[in-house]
Amino acid sequence: MSSTSSVENSPQVLLEVRALTKKFGDFAANQSIDLVLEAGKTHALLGENGAGKSTLVKMIYGALQPTAGSIIWQGQELKIDNPATARELGIGMVFQHFSLFEALTVAENISLALPPQLRTHDLEERIATLSKDYGLPLNPHALVADLSVGERQRIEIVRCLLQEPRLLIMDEPTAVLTPQEADALFATLNRLTQEGCAVLYISHRLEEVKQLCHDATILRHGEVVAQLDPQEETASTLAQHMVGSSVHEVRRHDSHEAGEVLLQLLNLKQASDTPFGVDLIDINLQVRSGEIVAIAGVAGNGQGELFAAISGEQTNKDFDAVIIQDVSCGQLGINGRRQLDTAFVPEERNGHGAVGDFSLTENILLSRHAVTDGDVPVHKGWAGINQAELSRINSHVAQTYDVRSASVDAEAGSLSGGNLQKFVVGRELDRQPKVLVINQPTWGVDAGAAALIRQALIDLSRQGSAILVISQDLDEIFELADRIAVISRGQLSEAHAASEMTREEIGLLMSGAHEKPTNTASEGGH
Amino acid sequence: MSAYEAIILTIITASTPLLLAAIGELVVERSGVLNLGIEGMMVMGAVSGFAMAQITGSAWVGILMAMVAGTAMSLLFAFMTQTLVTNQVATGLSITLLGLGLSGLIGSGFVGMPGIKLGYVSIPVLTDLPYVGKLVFGQDPLVYISLGLTVGVAYVLKRTRMGLIIRAVGQNHDSAHALGYSVIKVRYACIAFGGMTSGLAGAYLSLVYTPQWIENMTAGRGWIALALVVFSTWLPGRLAAGAYLFGGVWILGLYAQGMGMGIPSQLLSSLPYVATILALIVISTNRRLSVINTPASLGRGFVPDR
């Protein structure tokens, strides 16, 4: 196939990647990748976390140098030394985590990133007209610190557009957008392809790929496993290609009985300690052995505060506000609660659930140092840290929960999002805790990893543990929960059996149908 | 010369070294570097300026030498903190200690010598104007240079691309690096500029303020300059106002003491720090203000490989 492709080089083909390989040490992040991008088409790049999408894209953008293989731009083989070269060729990239200068204005940010010939005096006007023209309005004089995440992304897109790109690379652009903002972005991308620009679109959201993209390349373990037309596939067949087998259906074992109450919240009240936080108002909840209770709700309605109150990151004056296994622990700190055979997994995996600069074993020590579940403690007073035991736990977690990293004891921050999440969840599940509280278990995680994590949660509950899941993903909640409660503005609805609840009912509760008038509540609180 | 003219003159003379040292440190901190070595760079400027003026007989050659000495000290700091990525606080403190010690050694032969004083500007007609003539048109040249530097720094930071790059490097060195700017070169240049103005401030002390060499003659002015930069929330206009405010409080306090009003001198000399603490409190309560002005990378070392 490679011998004919050069003959076939039609003027349509903008970029061709041949047998591109990138190795980090012995680990092949990309193995002999072939990819053809045509002008005027949107090409999806799909794959699980850690499949090598970012590595491939960084080589095309010049941020990484390939170990072997070639990149052919408009029929000419060339070397893209750095991002500046890529930009000169007409390759623009919108990063997933865009690095803007908060204290500078929109125009200043864009100006810093433009080549000299584009830094004209009318730059501010051009930003305003171009952004309006493409339906992404931006005020060039606004400070980035004052903008929403969606608006910040527009800055990156407009910066790329100013350079009149021939190829625009977008790395999971909708992850940070509201549905309305995403629609506006799709309109912009469609217009760009009509104008002859090629778009390389990385996404997890398969529906979106079907809606937007003309071709798709699917990577798995750093290799191309399929090149296909997403219009002819369903979301589930796409997912199959990504994961390699059909996505593991999460198995429920419905015949079970909830046992004794292991976690109880009694009139939990807590004033927020940050100016933009949510006060928790009279929260009551019971989680029994053998069941999963899920708390649904729109982001920012007190989920983080509730998690902190239950985990003990935020203690409560009222001893009985949180009762774990019959122990009133309102004033116990997080380690005291962990010692009650309880485990916690916070929402933010990098920075809260794990320290990015620390190795995996060090991260295990961080949440394990105070508890001795097995016979062998990981830390023993003056005897110091038991590195052997930590390594054993680490490799066990990596095996059981399929955590993929460049080396066995890599830095936590070097893992991809899905793998780090599997690690953080696996680290706690490995203890087989009697009570588990987990916030957003599969946020930003690909389908394969999500199914694995959900199955692990169900399995744990069926062994008799009580599990509380806080999630914003209704699909996940219906997949997992035996009972569902809804949080809205710091108030929690009564929990009902999942089988008796519909999405409509939950939607009503999310908008506050169960809320009591807040003035009586605050009278009680103060 | 009337009494009020004399008071204002002394205030200007007391404020100028603060402003000179602080305006350079402001640029340094805007680029994201915290140089606590101002005191050491100043005192090295003071001694080498005095010595060179003695040797050559020219105050201007002394001033030039002071700038070279301050820059040399700052380049040592830059090499340590930027190239070797040492801790900026520890390195800055050691530069101060090194400067104080080394200046004592260099200056031991010059103690007690009568100094050479830089003359005042004299412009025909203008300087002879009643009331304002001497104040506005009859200062020493360094006063005008300090004010010119302040205006220049304000303009460069706010209006020019160079200033934009300096602010960007101080805000987020990782992003600036990713965009292809050389964080370390920008910081070297800013640190050198800070060293130059600190040297100039030192020369002002030994060639204008009290034209002689006394060991440790900077007497904590470097630290006040450092406090002023924070007090000004990194804005040159406020920095100049702050420098003159502190200079004014200082001198008025001395007059008040002279007139027997019984204000403890320790209280007066602590005022700049009290004001700085208050400024920090005000900044920290206003997130928006702190995001806009505070260089977010301040004091953090930069390793380009990450």
Coordinates of N, CA and C in Angstrom, one line a residue, chain B residues 153-235:
Chain B
V153 N 10.2 53.1 32.5 CA 9.8 51.8 32.8 C 8.3 51.6 32.7
A154 N 7.5 52.6 33.1 CA 6.1 52.6 33.0 C 5.7 52.4 31.5
Y155 N 6.4 53.2 30.7 CA 6.0 53.2 29.2 C 6.4 51.8 28.6
V156 N 7.6 51.4 28.9 CA 8.0 50.1 28.3 C 7.1 49.0 28.7
L157 N 6.8 48.9 30.0 CA 6.0 47.8 30.5 C 4.5 47.8 29.9
K158 N 4.0 49.0 29.8 CA 2.6 49.1 29.4 C 2.4 49.2 27.9
R159 N 3.3 49.8 27.2 CA 3.1 50.1 25.8 C 3.9 49.3 24.8
T160 N 5.0 48.7 25.2 CA 5.8 48.2 24.2 C 5.8 46.6 24.2
R161 N 6.2 46.0 23.1 CA 6.2 44.6 23.0 C 7.2 44.0 24.0
M162 N 8.3 44.7 24.2 CA 9.3 44.2 25.2 C 8.7 44.1 26.6
G163 N 7.9 45.1 26.9 CA 7.2 45.1 28.2 C 6.2 44.0 28.3
L164 N 5.5 43.7 27.2 CA 4.5 42.6 27.1 C 5.2 41.3 27.4
I165 N 6.4 41.1 26.7 CA 7.1 39.9 26.9 C 7.6 39.7 28.4
I166 N 8.1 40.8 29.0 CA 8.5 40.8 30.4 C 7.3 40.4 31.3
R167 N 6.2 41.0 31.0 CA 5.0 40.7 31.9 C 4.6 39.2 31.7
A168 N 4.6 38.8 30.4 CA 4.2 37.4 30.1 C 5.1 36.4 30.8
V169 N 6.4 36.7 30.8 CA 7.4 35.8 31.4 C 7.1 35.7 32.9
G170 N 6.8 36.9 33.5 CA 6.6 36.9 34.9 C 5.3 36.3 35.3
Q171 N 4.3 36.3 34.4 CA 3.0 35.8 34.7 C 3.0 34.3 34.6
N172 N 3.6 33.7 33.6 CA 3.4 32.3 33.4 C 4.6 31.8 32.5
H173 N 5.7 31.5 33.2 CA 6.9 31.2 32.4 C 6.8 30.0 31.5
D174 N 5.9 29.0 31.9 CA 5.8 27.8 31.1 C 5.1 28.2 29.8
S175 N 4.1 29.0 29.8 CA 3.4 29.4 28.6 C 4.3 30.2 27.7
A176 N 5.1 31.1 28.4 CA 6.0 32.0 27.6 C 7.0 31.1 26.9
H177 N 7.5 30.1 27.6 CA 8.5 29.2 27.0 C 7.8 28.5 25.8
A178 N 6.6 28.0 26.1 CA 5.9 27.2 25.0 C 5.7 28.1 23.8
L179 N 5.5 29.3 23.9 CA 5.3 30.2 22.8 C 6.7 30.6 22.1
G180 N 7.8 30.1 22.7 CA 9.1 30.3 22.0 C 9.9 31.5 22.6
Y181 N 9.4 32.1 23.7 CA 10.2 33.2 24.3 C 11.3 32.6 25.2
S182 N 12.5 33.2 25.2 CA 13.5 32.7 26.1 C 13.4 33.3 27.5
V183 N 12.7 32.5 28.3 CA 12.5 33.0 29.7 C 13.7 33.4 30.4
I184 N 14.8 32.6 30.2 CA 16.0 32.9 31.0 C 16.7 34.1 30.5
K185 N 16.7 34.3 29.2 CA 17.4 35.5 28.7 C 16.6 36.8 29.1
V186 N 15.3 36.7 29.0 CA 14.5 37.9 29.5 C 14.8 38.2 30.9
R187 N 14.9 37.1 31.8 CA 15.1 37.4 33.2 C 16.6 37.8 33.5
Y188 N 17.5 37.3 32.7 CA 18.9 37.8 32.9 C 18.9 39.3 32.6
A189 N 18.3 39.8 31.6 CA 18.3 41.2 31.2 C 17.6 42.0 32.3
C190 N 16.5 41.5 32.8 CA 15.8 42.3 33.8 C 16.6 42.4 35.1
I191 N 17.2 41.2 35.5 CA 18.0 41.2 36.7 C 19.2 42.2 36.6
A192 N 19.8 42.2 35.4 CA 20.9 43.1 35.1 C 20.5 44.6 35.2
F193 N 19.3 44.8 34.7 CA 18.8 46.2 34.8 C 18.6 46.6 36.3
G194 N 18.0 45.6 37.1 CA 17.8 45.9 38.5 C 19.1 46.1 39.2
G195 N 20.2 45.4 38.8 CA 21.5 45.6 39.5 C 22.0 46.9 39.1
M196 N 21.8 47.4 37.9 CA 22.4 48.7 37.5 C 21.7 49.8 38.3
T197 N 20.4 49.8 38.4 CA 19.8 50.9 39.2 C 20.1 50.8 40.6
S198 N 20.3 49.6 41.2 CA 20.7 49.5 42.6 C 22.1 50.1 42.8
G199 N 23.0 49.8 41.8 CA 24.3 50.4 41.9 C 24.2 51.9 41.8
L200 N 23.3 52.4 41.0 CA 23.1 53.9 40.9 C 22.6 54.4 42.2
A201 N 21.7 53.7 42.8 CA 21.1 54.1 44.1 C 22.2 54.2 45.2
G202 N 23.2 53.2 45.1 CA 24.3 53.2 46.0 C 25.2 54.4 45.8
A203 N 25.4 54.7 44.5 CA 26.3 55.9 44.2 C 25.6 57.1 44.7
Y204 N 24.3 57.2 44.6 CA 23.6 58.4 45.1 C 23.9 58.6 46.6
L205 N 24.0 57.5 47.3 CA 24.3 57.7 48.8 C 25.7 58.2 49.0
S206 N 26.6 57.6 48.3 CA 28.0 58.0 48.6 C 28.6 59.2 47.8
L207 N 27.8 59.6 46.8 CA 28.3 60.8 46.1 C 27.4 62.0 46.1
V208 N 26.2 61.8 46.6 CA 25.3 62.9 46.7 C 24.7 63.1 48.1
Y209 N 24.1 62.1 48.6 CA 23.4 62.2 49.9 C 24.3 62.6 51.1
T210 N 25.3 61.7 51.3 CA 26.4 62.0 52.3 C 27.7 61.7 51.6
P211 N 28.3 62.6 50.9 CA 29.5 62.3 50.1 C 30.7 61.8 50.9
Q212 N 30.6 60.6 51.4 CA 31.7 59.9 52.0 C 31.4 58.5 52.1
W213 N 32.4 57.7 52.5 CA 32.1 56.2 52.6 C 32.1 55.8 54.1
I214 N 30.9 55.3 54.5 CA 30.8 54.7 55.8 C 30.3 53.3 55.6
E215 N 30.9 52.4 56.4 CA 30.5 51.0 56.3 C 29.0 50.8 56.5
N216 N 28.4 49.9 55.8 CA 26.9 49.7 55.8 C 26.1 50.9 55.7
M217 N 26.6 51.8 54.8 CA 25.9 53.1 54.7 C 24.5 53.0 54.1
T218 N 24.2 51.9 53.5 CA 22.8 51.8 52.9 C 21.8 51.7 54.0
A219 N 22.2 51.2 55.2 CA 21.3 51.3 56.3 C 19.9 50.8 56.1
G220 N 19.8 49.7 55.4 CA 18.4 49.1 55.2 C 17.6 49.6 54.1
R221 N 18.2 50.6 53.3 CA 17.3 51.2 52.3 C 17.0 50.2 51.2
G222 N 17.8 49.2 51.0 CA 17.5 48.1 50.0 C 16.2 47.4 50.4
W223 N 16.1 47.2 51.7 CA 14.9 46.4 52.2 C 13.7 47.3 52.0
I224 N 13.8 48.6 52.3 CA 12.7 49.5 52.1 C 12.3 49.5 50.6
A225 N 13.3 49.5 49.7 CA 13.0 49.5 48.3 C 12.2 48.2 47.9
L226 N 12.6 47.1 48.5 CA 11.9 45.9 48.3 C 10.5 45.9 48.7
A227 N 10.3 46.5 49.9 CA 8.9 46.7 50.5 C 8.1 47.6 49.6
L228 N 8.7 48.6 49.1 CA 8.0 49.6 48.2 C 7.5 48.9 47.0
V229 N 8.2 48.0 46.4 CA 7.7 47.3 45.2 C 6.4 46.6 45.4
V230 N 6.4 45.9 46.6 CA 5.1 45.2 46.9 C 4.0 46.3 47.2
F231 N 4.4 47.3 47.9 CA 3.4 48.4 48.3 C 2.8 49.0 47.0
S232 N 3.7 49.1 46.0 CA 3.2 49.7 44.8 C 2.3 48.8 43.9
T233 N 2.1 47.6 44.4 CA 1.5 46.5 43.5 C 2.1 46.5 42.1
W234 N 3.4 46.6 42.1 CA 4.2 46.5 40.8 C 3.8 47.5 39.8
L235 N 3.3 48.7 40.2 CA 3.0 49.8 39.2 C 4.0 50.9 39.4

